[in-house]
Structures are given as structure tokens and as C-alpha cells.
Amino acid sequence: MTSVLIVRLPPTVTAAALLTAILAVAPTLAEEKTGAPQACTLQAGPTRSVVRVIDAETVLLDDRQEVRLIGALAPRSPDLSPQAQPWRPEEAATAALRALVLGRSVSLATSGRLVDRYGRRLAHLFVEQAGERVWVQGELLVAGHARAYGLPGSYACIQEMLAHERVARQAGGALWSNAAYAVRSARRTRELMRRRNSYEIVVGTIAKVAVTRARSYINFGADWRGDFTAGIEGRVLRANPEWAKTLSSLEGKRVEVRGWIQYRNGPYIDIEDPSQIAPVDETLPGRSSPPAGAMTSGDRDEQQAPQKQKRPAPKVPGALDL
């Protein structure tokens, strides 16, 4: 496995735009006191052809294997009834993915968890386009057709994905112009509970950090029985000891938390990785997101590109080049 910086920007985004996104919130909360950036390491896999785009985050390869694009969470209609009408953000995201990969050869790259609970392979995809290797997840994120996320065991390259997402958030188009994917206030607990089981970005000021032997709690209100809370299991704290030491310093700070809304004495998000908590970037009113990472060779929710700009130089800090 060889370490290289990877990520090609699409023609609609300048190198300066992504570099600004990468540096804007750097260092992250996880790196603030450790000075150690998170590495982004991928293992190169096979090259296959995409014979069908199943949905906005899943493709079928010529070997009949389904691949889910890890890290780029596609839009899904909030209406799951049989009478549901087509959901435009989902249609736009699916069309964007189809234009990128359908009928083309793609190179797979993996890290950590290899399959999801449905048996689909989890991978990053790369496709040749105009003589350049394009990171498919990055293209979808930077165009606003997906949100950055991770799964337990699959947080590789999350900082790169957040940087790409940030470019789309700054532009405010596609997915980010749709109220269904707005950033939620930690104070609006009833609204959060109505969005139970959905992936949300929640912003608020931390009232208190409570540490217990089994789990730490980040409380966003005085009443832990009903206010929004983020929780971190002991195993996550033990896996990130330096970050764990910084948690108490978060009291009184305004942050955004991303993850799936659950119910535990009020709306609750389980923290599996430090990247799920980030300081709020005041330059993104109602929106925000963080920074960088590096790469190497070798469950569900939520779309048009930012304004056209000049094609950037092929290599920039924080870019991918498998």
C-alpha cells in the first residue's frame, strides 16, 4: 500500500475553493491538541465495469456484485409510502452518479469494513475522465448530491469528504438548498424527534460534558432527560485517547454534531468517530463543515453543481491521486 494525496476537483470547483474548505476548520477537534492529522489510507482493489446504477449510492458491477459508495450519503424521500412521488434530490443524485460511471470501468479502493449489513461491498470508486482519475464520492459531495458520513469501521478519508461537502455547502445549491436537509437546531427537540432514524446535522452550544466509566455525554441543555444529547461509548474514547482528553474543554462552545437521530431521554446521536463533532464555522450561516486528510492507492438519507469556474491545477493539498 502506497501513501499518496488524492482527490481530483471537478471543473466546476477551483483549487483555491477546496483548499479554503480544507483549511477553514483545521485543525479539527480531534487534532486541536494532538497536532496529528488523521490519515486517509485506502487499499487498491480490482477494476470492474458498472452495468447498472441501482440508486444514488449503489452500483452493480459486471461480476454481479453490488457496491455501495461508502462515505457519500445520498438523498432519500422522507415519504416511504407506496404512493410516494419521485423525490427530486434523489433523482438528481442518481442521474449524476449514472453520468459519472454507467458503462465505464471503475477502480475500487477499500479501508476497514468491507461489506454492509445487506452484503453489499463498501468501496470508494475512481473513474477515468478526460485523462484524469476522478474520485466518484468527491464528485458527488462537491456537487451537493450527497452528505459526508461514516459507519463504524469505515471512517477512512472522512476529512477529505467533509472538505468536499463543505464546498457544496458554501455554494448552497442542490441538496443544500432543500429544507429537508437543513441544519437543525439542538434547541428544537420536538423537531429532532420527528426526524428520528434520519441522518441529521445538529448545531448548538454545549452546556455540559458528563463523563462516566462506560460512556461520556455531551449535553446541549440543562435537562438531560429531554434535551438533545450526543453520547460517546467508552470503546470510542479508548480508541481516541488524546481526543477524549479535550472533551471537557468543549463546554460553552458552539459545535455541530452529525449522525442518526435516536431516542434516549430525548433526541440523541451516537458518536462513533471524532469527525462527528466539529466547531461551527460562522462563515456558513445555517450550514457548516470541516477539513483535510490524505489517501493512498492500492444507513440512508441525503444535488446541481456550483457555478462554473476554471479547471484547477491537477494537484492540490488534500487531493486524491490513486
PDB file of C-alpha atoms in Angstrom:
ATOM      1  CA  MET A   1       0.000   0.000   0.000  1.00  0.00           C
ATOM      2  CA  THR A   2       1.497   3.359  -1.021  1.00  0.00           C
ATOM      3  CA  SER A   3       0.653   6.654   0.619  1.00  0.00           C
ATOM      4  CA  VAL A   4      -0.350   9.456  -1.740  1.00  0.00           C
ATOM      5  CA  LEU A   5      -2.509  12.561  -1.573  1.00  0.00           C
ATOM      6  CA  ILE A   6      -5.585  12.020  -3.673  1.00  0.00           C
ATOM      7  CA  VAL A   7      -8.716  13.797  -4.878  1.00  0.00           C
ATOM      8  CA  ARG A   8      -9.328  15.496  -8.162  1.00  0.00           C
ATOM      9  CA  LEU A   9     -11.566  18.527  -8.270  1.00  0.00           C
ATOM     10  CA  PRO A  10     -14.296  18.724 -10.892  1.00  0.00           C
ATOM     11  CA  PRO A  11     -14.140  21.517 -13.465  1.00  0.00           C
ATOM     12  CA  THR A  12     -16.766  23.479 -11.547  1.00  0.00           C
ATOM     13  CA  VAL A  13     -14.545  23.998  -8.500  1.00  0.00           C
ATOM     14  CA  THR A  14     -11.271  25.858  -8.285  1.00  0.00           C
ATOM     15  CA  ALA A  15      -8.277  24.519  -6.422  1.00  0.00           C
ATOM     16  CA  ALA A  16      -8.463  27.577  -4.176  1.00  0.00           C
ATOM     17  CA  ALA A  17     -12.059  26.740  -3.237  1.00  0.00           C
ATOM     18  CA  LEU A  18     -11.189  23.274  -2.000  1.00  0.00           C
ATOM     19  CA  LEU A  19      -8.031  24.451  -0.272  1.00  0.00           C
ATOM     20  CA  THR A  20     -10.122  27.037   1.568  1.00  0.00           C
ATOM     21  CA  ALA A  21     -12.547  24.291   2.588  1.00  0.00           C
ATOM     22  CA  ILE A  22      -9.692  22.107   3.787  1.00  0.00           C
ATOM     23  CA  LEU A  23      -8.099  24.840   5.887  1.00  0.00           C
ATOM     24  CA  ALA A  24     -11.252  26.564   7.103  1.00  0.00           C
ATOM     25  CA  VAL A  25     -11.844  24.491  10.211  1.00  0.00           C
ATOM     26  CA  ALA A  26      -8.425  22.888  10.509  1.00  0.00           C
ATOM     27  CA  PRO A  27      -7.433  21.574  12.908  1.00  0.00           C
ATOM     28  CA  THR A  28     -10.474  19.506  13.835  1.00  0.00           C
ATOM     29  CA  LEU A  29     -11.489  18.958  17.451  1.00  0.00           C
ATOM     30  CA  ALA A  30      -9.674  15.638  17.306  1.00  0.00           C
ATOM     31  CA  GLU A  31      -6.476  17.309  16.139  1.00  0.00           C
ATOM     32  CA  GLU A  32      -6.646  20.589  18.025  1.00  0.00           C
ATOM     33  CA  LYS A  33      -4.477  19.471  20.913  1.00  0.00           C
ATOM     34  CA  THR A  34      -2.723  16.481  19.428  1.00  0.00           C
ATOM     35  CA  GLY A  35      -1.353  18.142  16.287  1.00  0.00           C
ATOM     36  CA  ALA A  36      -1.790  14.812  14.469  1.00  0.00           C
ATOM     37  CA  PRO A  37      -3.900  14.900  11.294  1.00  0.00           C
ATOM     38  CA  GLN A  38      -5.988  11.850  10.571  1.00  0.00           C
ATOM     39  CA  ALA A  39      -4.512   9.688   7.835  1.00  0.00           C
ATOM     40  CA  CYS A  40      -6.591   8.623   4.880  1.00  0.00           C
ATOM     41  CA  THR A  41      -5.411   5.219   3.720  1.00  0.00           C
ATOM     42  CA  LEU A  42      -7.091   3.055   1.094  1.00  0.00           C
ATOM     43  CA  GLN A  43      -6.255  -0.382  -0.251  1.00  0.00           C
ATOM     44  CA  ALA A  44      -6.408  -0.610  -4.035  1.00  0.00           C
ATOM     45  CA  GLY A  45      -8.905  -3.166  -5.326  1.00  0.00           C
ATOM     46  CA  PRO A  46      -9.985  -4.552  -8.695  1.00  0.00           C
ATOM     47  CA  THR A  47     -11.144  -2.650 -11.769  1.00  0.00           C
ATOM     48  CA  ARG A  48     -14.659  -3.519 -12.994  1.00  0.00           C
ATOM     49  CA  SER A  49     -17.350  -2.141 -15.274  1.00  0.00           C
ATOM     50  CA  VAL A  50     -20.564  -0.585 -13.983  1.00  0.00           C
ATOM     51  CA  VAL A  51     -23.519  -2.241 -15.699  1.00  0.00           C
ATOM     52  CA  ARG A  52     -26.297  -0.592 -13.698  1.00  0.00           C
ATOM     53  CA  VAL A  53     -26.808   2.304 -11.308  1.00  0.00           C
ATOM     54  CA  ILE A  54     -29.243   0.908  -8.750  1.00  0.00           C
ATOM     55  CA  ASP A  55     -29.734   4.128  -6.808  1.00  0.00           C
ATOM     56  CA  ALA A  56     -27.832   7.280  -5.912  1.00  0.00           C
ATOM     57  CA  GLU A  57     -25.246   5.413  -3.837  1.00  0.00           C
ATOM     58  CA  THR A  58     -25.259   1.842  -5.183  1.00  0.00           C
ATOM     59  CA  VAL A  59     -23.984   0.339  -8.447  1.00  0.00           C
ATOM     60  CA  LEU A  60     -23.979  -3.138  -9.967  1.00  0.00           C
ATOM     61  CA  LEU A  61     -20.683  -4.350 -11.444  1.00  0.00           C
ATOM     62  CA  ASP A  62     -20.063  -6.738 -14.327  1.00  0.00           C
ATOM     63  CA  ASP A  63     -19.243  -9.513 -11.830  1.00  0.00           C
ATOM     64  CA  ARG A  64     -22.828  -9.118 -10.448  1.00  0.00           C
ATOM     65  CA  GLN A  65     -21.557  -7.624  -7.211  1.00  0.00           C
ATOM     66  CA  GLU A  66     -23.362  -4.637  -5.720  1.00  0.00           C
ATOM     67  CA  VAL A  67     -21.136  -1.838  -4.429  1.00  0.00           C
ATOM     68  CA  ARG A  68     -22.268   0.872  -2.058  1.00  0.00           C
ATOM     69  CA  LEU A  69     -20.349   4.148  -2.238  1.00  0.00           C
ATOM     70  CA  ILE A  70     -19.164   4.463   1.348  1.00  0.00           C
ATOM     71  CA  GLY A  71     -18.941   7.980   2.745  1.00  0.00           C
ATOM     72  CA  ALA A  72     -21.385   9.718   0.383  1.00  0.00           C
ATOM     73  CA  LEU A  73     -24.898   9.562   1.824  1.00  0.00           C
ATOM     74  CA  ALA A  74     -27.441  10.014  -0.940  1.00  0.00           C
ATOM     75  CA  PRO A  75     -30.867  11.674  -0.600  1.00  0.00           C
ATOM     76  CA  ARG A  76     -33.897   9.526   0.070  1.00  0.00           C
ATOM     77  CA  SER A  77     -37.514  10.624   0.035  1.00  0.00           C
ATOM     78  CA  PRO A  78     -38.953  11.251   3.517  1.00  0.00           C
ATOM     79  CA  ASP A  79     -42.175   9.714   2.156  1.00  0.00           C
ATOM     80  CA  LEU A  80     -41.771   5.940   2.210  1.00  0.00           C
ATOM     81  CA  SER A  81     -45.389   5.126   1.358  1.00  0.00           C
ATOM     82  CA  PRO A  82     -46.306   3.164  -1.801  1.00  0.00           C
ATOM     83  CA  GLN A  83     -47.951   6.333  -3.159  1.00  0.00           C
ATOM     84  CA  ALA A  84     -44.764   8.392  -2.789  1.00  0.00           C
ATOM     85  CA  GLN A  85     -43.953  10.678  -5.702  1.00  0.00           C
ATOM     86  CA  PRO A  86     -40.447  10.837  -7.218  1.00  0.00           C
ATOM     87  CA  TRP A  87     -38.072  12.758  -4.937  1.00  0.00           C
ATOM     88  CA  ARG A  88     -36.156  15.345  -6.961  1.00  0.00           C
ATOM     89  CA  PRO A  89     -32.950  15.393  -4.875  1.00  0.00           C
ATOM     90  CA  GLU A  90     -32.736  11.610  -5.173  1.00  0.00           C
ATOM     91  CA  GLU A  91     -33.415  11.712  -8.911  1.00  0.00           C
ATOM     92  CA  ALA A  92     -30.727  14.371  -9.405  1.00  0.00           C
ATOM     93  CA  ALA A  93     -28.183  12.414  -7.370  1.00  0.00           C
ATOM     94  CA  THR A  94     -28.916   9.195  -9.249  1.00  0.00           C
ATOM     95  CA  ALA A  95     -28.583  10.989 -12.591  1.00  0.00           C
ATOM     96  CA  ALA A  96     -25.241  12.472 -11.520  1.00  0.00           C
ATOM     97  CA  LEU A  97     -23.893   9.068 -10.498  1.00  0.00           C
ATOM     98  CA  ARG A  98     -25.183   7.500 -13.727  1.00  0.00           C
ATOM     99  CA  ALA A  99     -23.417  10.156 -15.811  1.00  0.00           C
ATOM    100  CA  LEU A 100     -20.165   9.504 -13.963  1.00  0.00           C
ATOM    101  CA  VAL A 101     -19.936   5.716 -14.013  1.00  0.00           C
ATOM    102  CA  LEU A 102     -22.561   3.870 -16.080  1.00  0.00           C
ATOM    103  CA  GLY A 103     -20.920   1.749 -18.770  1.00  0.00           C
ATOM    104  CA  ARG A 104     -17.442   2.732 -17.612  1.00  0.00           C
ATOM    105  CA  SER A 105     -14.591   0.948 -15.887  1.00  0.00           C
ATOM    106  CA  VAL A 106     -14.142   1.900 -12.240  1.00  0.00           C
ATOM    107  CA  SER A 107     -11.310   1.156  -9.828  1.00  0.00           C
ATOM    108  CA  LEU A 108     -12.344   0.107  -6.333  1.00  0.00           C
ATOM    109  CA  ALA A 109     -10.493   1.044  -3.145  1.00  0.00           C
ATOM    110  CA  THR A 110     -11.372  -0.015   0.392  1.00  0.00           C
ATOM    111  CA  SER A 111     -10.486   0.518   4.027  1.00  0.00           C
ATOM    112  CA  GLY A 112     -11.750  -1.117   7.209  1.00  0.00           C
ATOM    113  CA  ARG A 113     -15.256  -2.523   6.934  1.00  0.00           C
ATOM    114  CA  LEU A 114     -15.735  -4.276   3.581  1.00  0.00           C
ATOM    115  CA  VAL A 115     -19.486  -5.040   3.474  1.00  0.00           C
ATOM    116  CA  ASP A 116     -22.653  -3.514   4.875  1.00  0.00           C
ATOM    117  CA  ARG A 117     -25.442  -5.388   6.640  1.00  0.00           C
ATOM    118  CA  TYR A 118     -27.068  -6.189   3.293  1.00  0.00           C
ATOM    119  CA  GLY A 119     -23.946  -7.841   1.930  1.00  0.00           C
ATOM    120  CA  ARG A 120     -23.080  -5.003  -0.447  1.00  0.00           C
ATOM    121  CA  ARG A 121     -19.411  -4.220  -0.865  1.00  0.00           C
ATOM    122  CA  LEU A 122     -18.330  -0.898   0.662  1.00  0.00           C
ATOM    123  CA  ALA A 123     -15.816   0.925  -1.506  1.00  0.00           C
ATOM    124  CA  HIS A 124     -14.523   4.182  -2.904  1.00  0.00           C
ATOM    125  CA  LEU A 125     -14.767   4.375  -6.690  1.00  0.00           C
ATOM    126  CA  PHE A 126     -12.417   6.024  -9.168  1.00  0.00           C
ATOM    127  CA  VAL A 127     -13.125   6.557 -12.857  1.00  0.00           C
ATOM    128  CA  GLU A 128     -11.004   7.842 -15.726  1.00  0.00           C
ATOM    129  CA  GLN A 129     -12.340  11.094 -17.142  1.00  0.00           C
ATOM    130  CA  ALA A 130     -10.532  13.248 -19.729  1.00  0.00           C
ATOM    131  CA  GLY A 131      -7.269  11.533 -18.890  1.00  0.00           C
ATOM    132  CA  GLU A 132      -7.614  12.090 -15.144  1.00  0.00           C
ATOM    133  CA  ARG A 133      -8.584   9.750 -12.347  1.00  0.00           C
ATOM    134  CA  VAL A 134     -11.750  11.059 -10.697  1.00  0.00           C
ATOM    135  CA  TRP A 135     -12.878  10.205  -7.163  1.00  0.00           C
ATOM    136  CA  VAL A 136     -16.607   9.472  -7.520  1.00  0.00           C
ATOM    137  CA  GLN A 137     -17.536  10.199  -3.896  1.00  0.00           C
ATOM    138  CA  GLY A 138     -15.725  13.528  -4.101  1.00  0.00           C
ATOM    139  CA  GLU A 139     -17.609  14.496  -7.268  1.00  0.00           C
ATOM    140  CA  LEU A 140     -20.995  13.761  -5.698  1.00  0.00           C
ATOM    141  CA  LEU A 141     -20.166  15.582  -2.472  1.00  0.00           C
ATOM    142  CA  VAL A 142     -18.720  18.690  -4.092  1.00  0.00           C
ATOM    143  CA  ALA A 143     -21.770  18.995  -6.371  1.00  0.00           C
ATOM    144  CA  GLY A 144     -24.188  18.742  -3.438  1.00  0.00           C
ATOM    145  CA  HIS A 145     -25.567  15.327  -4.381  1.00  0.00           C
ATOM    146  CA  ALA A 146     -24.569  13.669  -1.086  1.00  0.00           C
ATOM    147  CA  ARG A 147     -23.570  14.315   2.513  1.00  0.00           C
ATOM    148  CA  ALA A 148     -20.379  13.059   4.111  1.00  0.00           C
ATOM    149  CA  TYR A 149     -20.754  10.314   6.701  1.00  0.00           C
ATOM    150  CA  GLY A 150     -19.087   7.203   8.063  1.00  0.00           C
ATOM    151  CA  LEU A 151     -20.013   3.838   9.522  1.00  0.00           C
ATOM    152  CA  PRO A 152     -18.331   2.032  12.425  1.00  0.00           C
ATOM    153  CA  GLY A 153     -15.100   0.721  10.942  1.00  0.00           C
ATOM    154  CA  SER A 154     -15.451   2.908   7.828  1.00  0.00           C
ATOM    155  CA  TYR A 155     -14.324   6.441   8.601  1.00  0.00           C
ATOM    156  CA  ALA A 156     -11.277   6.451   6.303  1.00  0.00           C
ATOM    157  CA  CYS A 157     -10.971   9.692   4.330  1.00  0.00           C
ATOM    158  CA  ILE A 158     -13.786  11.371   6.267  1.00  0.00           C
ATOM    159  CA  GLN A 159     -11.891  14.665   6.444  1.00  0.00           C
ATOM    160  CA  GLU A 160     -11.456  14.713   2.667  1.00  0.00           C
ATOM    161  CA  MET A 161     -15.152  14.020   2.252  1.00  0.00           C
ATOM    162  CA  LEU A 162     -16.092  16.751   4.703  1.00  0.00           C
ATOM    163  CA  ALA A 163     -13.903  19.198   2.773  1.00  0.00           C
ATOM    164  CA  HIS A 164     -15.698  18.327  -0.461  1.00  0.00           C
ATOM    165  CA  GLU A 165     -19.083  18.589   1.232  1.00  0.00           C
ATOM    166  CA  ARG A 166     -18.088  21.990   2.552  1.00  0.00           C
ATOM    167  CA  VAL A 167     -17.585  23.357  -0.968  1.00  0.00           C
ATOM    168  CA  ALA A 168     -21.183  22.409  -1.802  1.00  0.00           C
ATOM    169  CA  ARG A 169     -22.490  23.862   1.449  1.00  0.00           C
ATOM    170  CA  GLN A 170     -20.801  27.167   0.721  1.00  0.00           C
ATOM    171  CA  ALA A 171     -22.432  27.230  -2.718  1.00  0.00           C
ATOM    172  CA  GLY A 172     -25.804  26.470  -1.104  1.00  0.00           C
ATOM    173  CA  GLY A 173     -27.284  24.672  -4.087  1.00  0.00           C
ATOM    174  CA  ALA A 174     -28.655  21.215  -4.852  1.00  0.00           C
ATOM    175  CA  LEU A 175     -29.240  19.189  -1.689  1.00  0.00           C
ATOM    176  CA  TRP A 176     -28.197  22.150   0.493  1.00  0.00           C
ATOM    177  CA  SER A 177     -31.000  24.338  -0.888  1.00  0.00           C
ATOM    178  CA  ASN A 178     -33.635  21.792   0.184  1.00  0.00           C
ATOM    179  CA  ALA A 179     -35.263  22.280   3.595  1.00  0.00           C
ATOM    180  CA  ALA A 180     -35.345  18.515   4.151  1.00  0.00           C
ATOM    181  CA  TYR A 181     -31.556  18.624   4.627  1.00  0.00           C
ATOM    182  CA  ALA A 182     -31.280  21.845   6.620  1.00  0.00           C
ATOM    183  CA  VAL A 183     -29.020  22.017   9.643  1.00  0.00           C
ATOM    184  CA  ARG A 184     -31.183  21.512  12.764  1.00  0.00           C
ATOM    185  CA  SER A 185     -31.058  23.474  15.998  1.00  0.00           C
ATOM    186  CA  ALA A 186     -30.253  21.487  19.141  1.00  0.00           C
ATOM    187  CA  ARG A 187     -32.942  23.506  20.929  1.00  0.00           C
ATOM    188  CA  ARG A 188     -35.747  22.249  18.684  1.00  0.00           C
ATOM    189  CA  THR A 189     -36.063  18.878  20.365  1.00  0.00           C
ATOM    190  CA  ARG A 190     -39.575  18.117  19.090  1.00  0.00           C
ATOM    191  CA  GLU A 191     -38.464  18.693  15.518  1.00  0.00           C
ATOM    192  CA  LEU A 192     -35.459  16.434  16.085  1.00  0.00           C
ATOM    193  CA  MET A 193     -37.661  13.672  17.474  1.00  0.00           C
ATOM    194  CA  ARG A 194     -39.904  13.883  14.416  1.00  0.00           C
ATOM    195  CA  ARG A 195     -36.778  13.101  12.394  1.00  0.00           C
ATOM    196  CA  ARG A 196     -35.895  10.035  14.411  1.00  0.00           C
ATOM    197  CA  ASN A 197     -33.836   7.445  12.471  1.00  0.00           C
ATOM    198  CA  SER A 198     -32.766  10.051   9.900  1.00  0.00           C
ATOM    199  CA  TYR A 199     -29.247  11.378   9.389  1.00  0.00           C
ATOM    200  CA  GLU A 200     -29.025  14.969  10.594  1.00  0.00           C
ATOM    201  CA  ILE A 201     -26.549  17.759  11.242  1.00  0.00           C
ATOM    202  CA  VAL A 202     -27.419  19.448  14.535  1.00  0.00           C
ATOM    203  CA  VAL A 203     -25.901  22.706  15.761  1.00  0.00           C
ATOM    204  CA  GLY A 204     -25.898  24.097  19.291  1.00  0.00           C
ATOM    205  CA  THR A 205     -23.898  25.234  22.304  1.00  0.00           C
ATOM    206  CA  ILE A 206     -22.633  22.543  24.647  1.00  0.00           C
ATOM    207  CA  ALA A 207     -23.997  23.023  28.174  1.00  0.00           C
ATOM    208  CA  LYS A 208     -22.097  20.238  29.917  1.00  0.00           C
ATOM    209  CA  VAL A 209     -19.854  17.257  29.255  1.00  0.00           C
ATOM    210  CA  ALA A 210     -20.551  14.397  31.665  1.00  0.00           C
ATOM    211  CA  VAL A 211     -18.057  11.553  31.889  1.00  0.00           C
ATOM    212  CA  THR A 212     -18.932   8.109  33.247  1.00  0.00           C
ATOM    213  CA  ARG A 213     -16.991   4.864  33.209  1.00  0.00           C
ATOM    214  CA  ALA A 214     -18.998   3.371  30.334  1.00  0.00           C
ATOM    215  CA  ARG A 215     -19.925   6.449  28.297  1.00  0.00           C
ATOM    216  CA  SER A 216     -19.498  10.216  28.053  1.00  0.00           C
ATOM    217  CA  TYR A 217     -22.425  12.531  27.387  1.00  0.00           C
ATOM    218  CA  ILE A 218     -22.353  15.883  25.629  1.00  0.00           C
ATOM    219  CA  ASN A 219     -25.443  17.725  26.827  1.00  0.00           C
ATOM    220  CA  PHE A 220     -26.918  20.661  24.919  1.00  0.00           C
ATOM    221  CA  GLY A 221     -29.348  21.704  27.643  1.00  0.00           C
ATOM    222  CA  ALA A 222     -29.878  21.686  31.395  1.00  0.00           C
ATOM    223  CA  ASP A 223     -32.419  18.844  31.284  1.00  0.00           C
ATOM    224  CA  TRP A 224     -30.630  15.695  30.139  1.00  0.00           C
ATOM    225  CA  ARG A 225     -33.935  13.816  30.297  1.00  0.00           C
ATOM    226  CA  GLY A 226     -35.350  15.749  27.349  1.00  0.00           C
ATOM    227  CA  ASP A 227     -32.732  17.950  25.720  1.00  0.00           C
ATOM    228  CA  PHE A 228     -30.545  16.969  22.776  1.00  0.00           C
ATOM    229  CA  THR A 229     -27.532  14.861  23.741  1.00  0.00           C
ATOM    230  CA  ALA A 230     -24.596  13.246  21.966  1.00  0.00           C
ATOM    231  CA  GLY A 231     -23.080  10.155  23.566  1.00  0.00           C
ATOM    232  CA  ILE A 232     -19.680   8.521  23.208  1.00  0.00           C
ATOM    233  CA  GLU A 233     -19.093   4.930  24.274  1.00  0.00           C
ATOM    234  CA  GLY A 234     -16.010   4.019  26.284  1.00  0.00           C
ATOM    235  CA  ARG A 235     -14.533   1.989  23.419  1.00  0.00           C
ATOM    236  CA  VAL A 236     -14.579   5.078  21.172  1.00  0.00           C
ATOM    237  CA  LEU A 237     -12.892   7.153  23.872  1.00  0.00           C
ATOM    238  CA  ARG A 238     -10.249   4.469  24.401  1.00  0.00           C
ATOM    239  CA  ALA A 239      -9.579   4.334  20.661  1.00  0.00           C
ATOM    240  CA  ASN A 240      -9.072   8.133  20.615  1.00  0.00           C
ATOM    241  CA  PRO A 241      -7.390   8.919  23.957  1.00  0.00           C
ATOM    242  CA  GLU A 242      -5.970  12.339  23.047  1.00  0.00           C
ATOM    243  CA  TRP A 243      -9.299  13.487  21.674  1.00  0.00           C
ATOM    244  CA  ALA A 244     -11.057  12.157  24.773  1.00  0.00           C
ATOM    245  CA  LYS A 245      -8.911  14.453  26.931  1.00  0.00           C
ATOM    246  CA  THR A 246     -10.214  17.506  25.074  1.00  0.00           C
ATOM    247  CA  LEU A 247     -13.926  16.831  25.553  1.00  0.00           C
ATOM    248  CA  SER A 248     -14.307  18.737  28.817  1.00  0.00           C
ATOM    249  CA  SER A 249     -12.963  21.858  27.084  1.00  0.00           C
ATOM    250  CA  LEU A 250     -15.989  21.854  24.769  1.00  0.00           C
ATOM    251  CA  GLU A 251     -18.363  23.208  27.414  1.00  0.00           C
ATOM    252  CA  GLY A 252     -19.742  26.552  26.287  1.00  0.00           C
ATOM    253  CA  LYS A 253     -18.603  26.070  22.695  1.00  0.00           C
ATOM    254  CA  ARG A 254     -20.859  26.093  19.656  1.00  0.00           C
ATOM    255  CA  VAL A 255     -20.471  22.937  17.593  1.00  0.00           C
ATOM    256  CA  GLU A 256     -22.288  20.841  15.045  1.00  0.00           C
ATOM    257  CA  VAL A 257     -22.919  17.150  15.512  1.00  0.00           C
ATOM    258  CA  ARG A 258     -23.768  14.753  12.680  1.00  0.00           C
ATOM    259  CA  GLY A 259     -25.306  11.308  12.848  1.00  0.00           C
ATOM    260  CA  TRP A 260     -28.545   9.348  13.062  1.00  0.00           C
ATOM    261  CA  ILE A 261     -31.175  10.673  15.464  1.00  0.00           C
ATOM    262  CA  GLN A 262     -32.221   8.172  18.133  1.00  0.00           C
ATOM    263  CA  TYR A 263     -34.360   8.423  21.252  1.00  0.00           C
ATOM    264  CA  ARG A 264     -32.624   8.193  24.617  1.00  0.00           C
ATOM    265  CA  ASN A 265     -34.254  10.553  27.091  1.00  0.00           C
ATOM    266  CA  GLY A 266     -34.818  12.940  24.203  1.00  0.00           C
ATOM    267  CA  PRO A 267     -33.134  13.223  20.806  1.00  0.00           C
ATOM    268  CA  TYR A 268     -29.716  11.602  20.804  1.00  0.00           C
ATOM    269  CA  ILE A 269     -26.808  10.983  18.401  1.00  0.00           C
ATOM    270  CA  ASP A 270     -24.274   8.231  18.996  1.00  0.00           C
ATOM    271  CA  ILE A 271     -20.688   9.356  18.298  1.00  0.00           C
ATOM    272  CA  GLU A 272     -18.544   6.680  16.645  1.00  0.00           C
ATOM    273  CA  ASP A 273     -15.765   8.954  15.387  1.00  0.00           C
ATOM    274  CA  PRO A 274     -14.314  12.358  16.367  1.00  0.00           C
ATOM    275  CA  SER A 275     -15.259  13.749  12.951  1.00  0.00           C
ATOM    276  CA  GLN A 276     -18.920  13.747  14.003  1.00  0.00           C
ATOM    277  CA  ILE A 277     -18.308  16.765  16.241  1.00  0.00           C
ATOM    278  CA  ALA A 278     -16.906  19.951  14.711  1.00  0.00           C
ATOM    279  CA  PRO A 279     -16.682  23.610  15.701  1.00  0.00           C
ATOM    280  CA  VAL A 280     -19.271  25.738  13.942  1.00  0.00           C
ATOM    281  CA  ASP A 281     -17.956  27.735  11.023  1.00  0.00           C
ATOM    282  CA  GLU A 282     -19.681  31.084  11.247  1.00  0.00           C
ATOM    283  CA  THR A 283     -18.989  31.731   7.555  1.00  0.00           C
ATOM    284  CA  LEU A 284     -21.675  29.181   6.704  1.00  0.00           C
ATOM    285  CA  PRO A 285     -24.953  30.594   8.071  1.00  0.00           C
ATOM    286  CA  GLY A 286     -27.181  27.637   8.818  1.00  0.00           C
ATOM    287  CA  ARG A 287     -24.559  25.357   7.352  1.00  0.00           C
ATOM    288  CA  SER A 288     -21.011  24.266   8.174  1.00  0.00           C
ATOM    289  CA  SER A 289     -18.332  21.594   7.870  1.00  0.00           C
ATOM    290  CA  PRO A 290     -14.611  20.784   8.240  1.00  0.00           C
ATOM    291  CA  PRO A 291     -11.232  19.983   6.661  1.00  0.00           C
ATOM    292  CA  ALA A 292      -8.422  17.707   5.418  1.00  0.00           C
ATOM    293  CA  GLY A 293      -6.788  14.296   5.295  1.00  0.00           C
ATOM    294  CA  ALA A 294      -4.727  12.129   2.973  1.00  0.00           C
ATOM    295  CA  MET A 295      -5.283   8.942   0.958  1.00  0.00           C
ATOM    296  CA  THR A 296      -3.472   6.083  -0.666  1.00  0.00           C
ATOM    297  CA  SER A 297      -3.595   3.603  -3.517  1.00  0.00           C
ATOM    298  CA  GLY A 298      -3.753   0.162  -3.795  1.00  0.00           C
ATOM    299  CA  ASP A 299     -27.979   3.730   6.618  1.00  0.00           C
ATOM    300  CA  ARG A 300     -29.523   6.190   4.499  1.00  0.00           C
ATOM    301  CA  ASP A 301     -30.552   9.712   3.602  1.00  0.00           C
ATOM    302  CA  GLU A 302     -29.445  12.546   1.571  1.00  0.00           C
ATOM    303  CA  GLN A 303     -27.750  17.950  -5.658  1.00  0.00           C
ATOM    304  CA  GLN A 304     -26.549  20.552  -9.270  1.00  0.00           C
ATOM    305  CA  ALA A 305     -23.096  21.785  -9.381  1.00  0.00           C
ATOM    306  CA  PRO A 306     -21.762  25.073  -8.040  1.00  0.00           C
ATOM    307  CA  GLN A 307     -21.159  27.861 -10.539  1.00  0.00           C
ATOM    308  CA  LYS A 308     -18.749  27.109 -13.330  1.00  0.00           C
ATOM    309  CA  GLN A 309     -15.184  28.065 -12.646  1.00  0.00           C
ATOM    310  CA  LYS A 310     -11.823  27.455 -14.205  1.00  0.00           C
ATOM    311  CA  ARG A 311     -10.401  23.917 -14.042  1.00  0.00           C
ATOM    312  CA  PRO A 312      -7.809  23.745 -11.241  1.00  0.00           C
ATOM    313  CA  ALA A 313      -4.272  22.501 -11.370  1.00  0.00           C
ATOM    314  CA  PRO A 314      -4.320  18.694 -11.064  1.00  0.00           C
ATOM    315  CA  LYS A 315      -2.596  18.501  -7.654  1.00  0.00           C
ATOM    316  CA  VAL A 316      -3.660  20.426  -4.583  1.00  0.00           C
ATOM    317  CA  PRO A 317      -3.210  19.874  -0.859  1.00  0.00           C
ATOM    318  CA  GLY A 318      -5.830  17.417   0.314  1.00  0.00           C
ATOM    319  CA  ALA A 319      -6.331  15.923  -3.117  1.00  0.00           C
ATOM    320  CA  LEU A 320      -6.568  12.271  -4.113  1.00  0.00           C
ATOM    321  CA  ASP A 321      -4.445  10.613  -6.743  1.00  0.00           C
ATOM    322  CA  LEU A 322      -4.761   6.846  -6.583  1.00  0.00           C
TER     323      LEU A 322
END
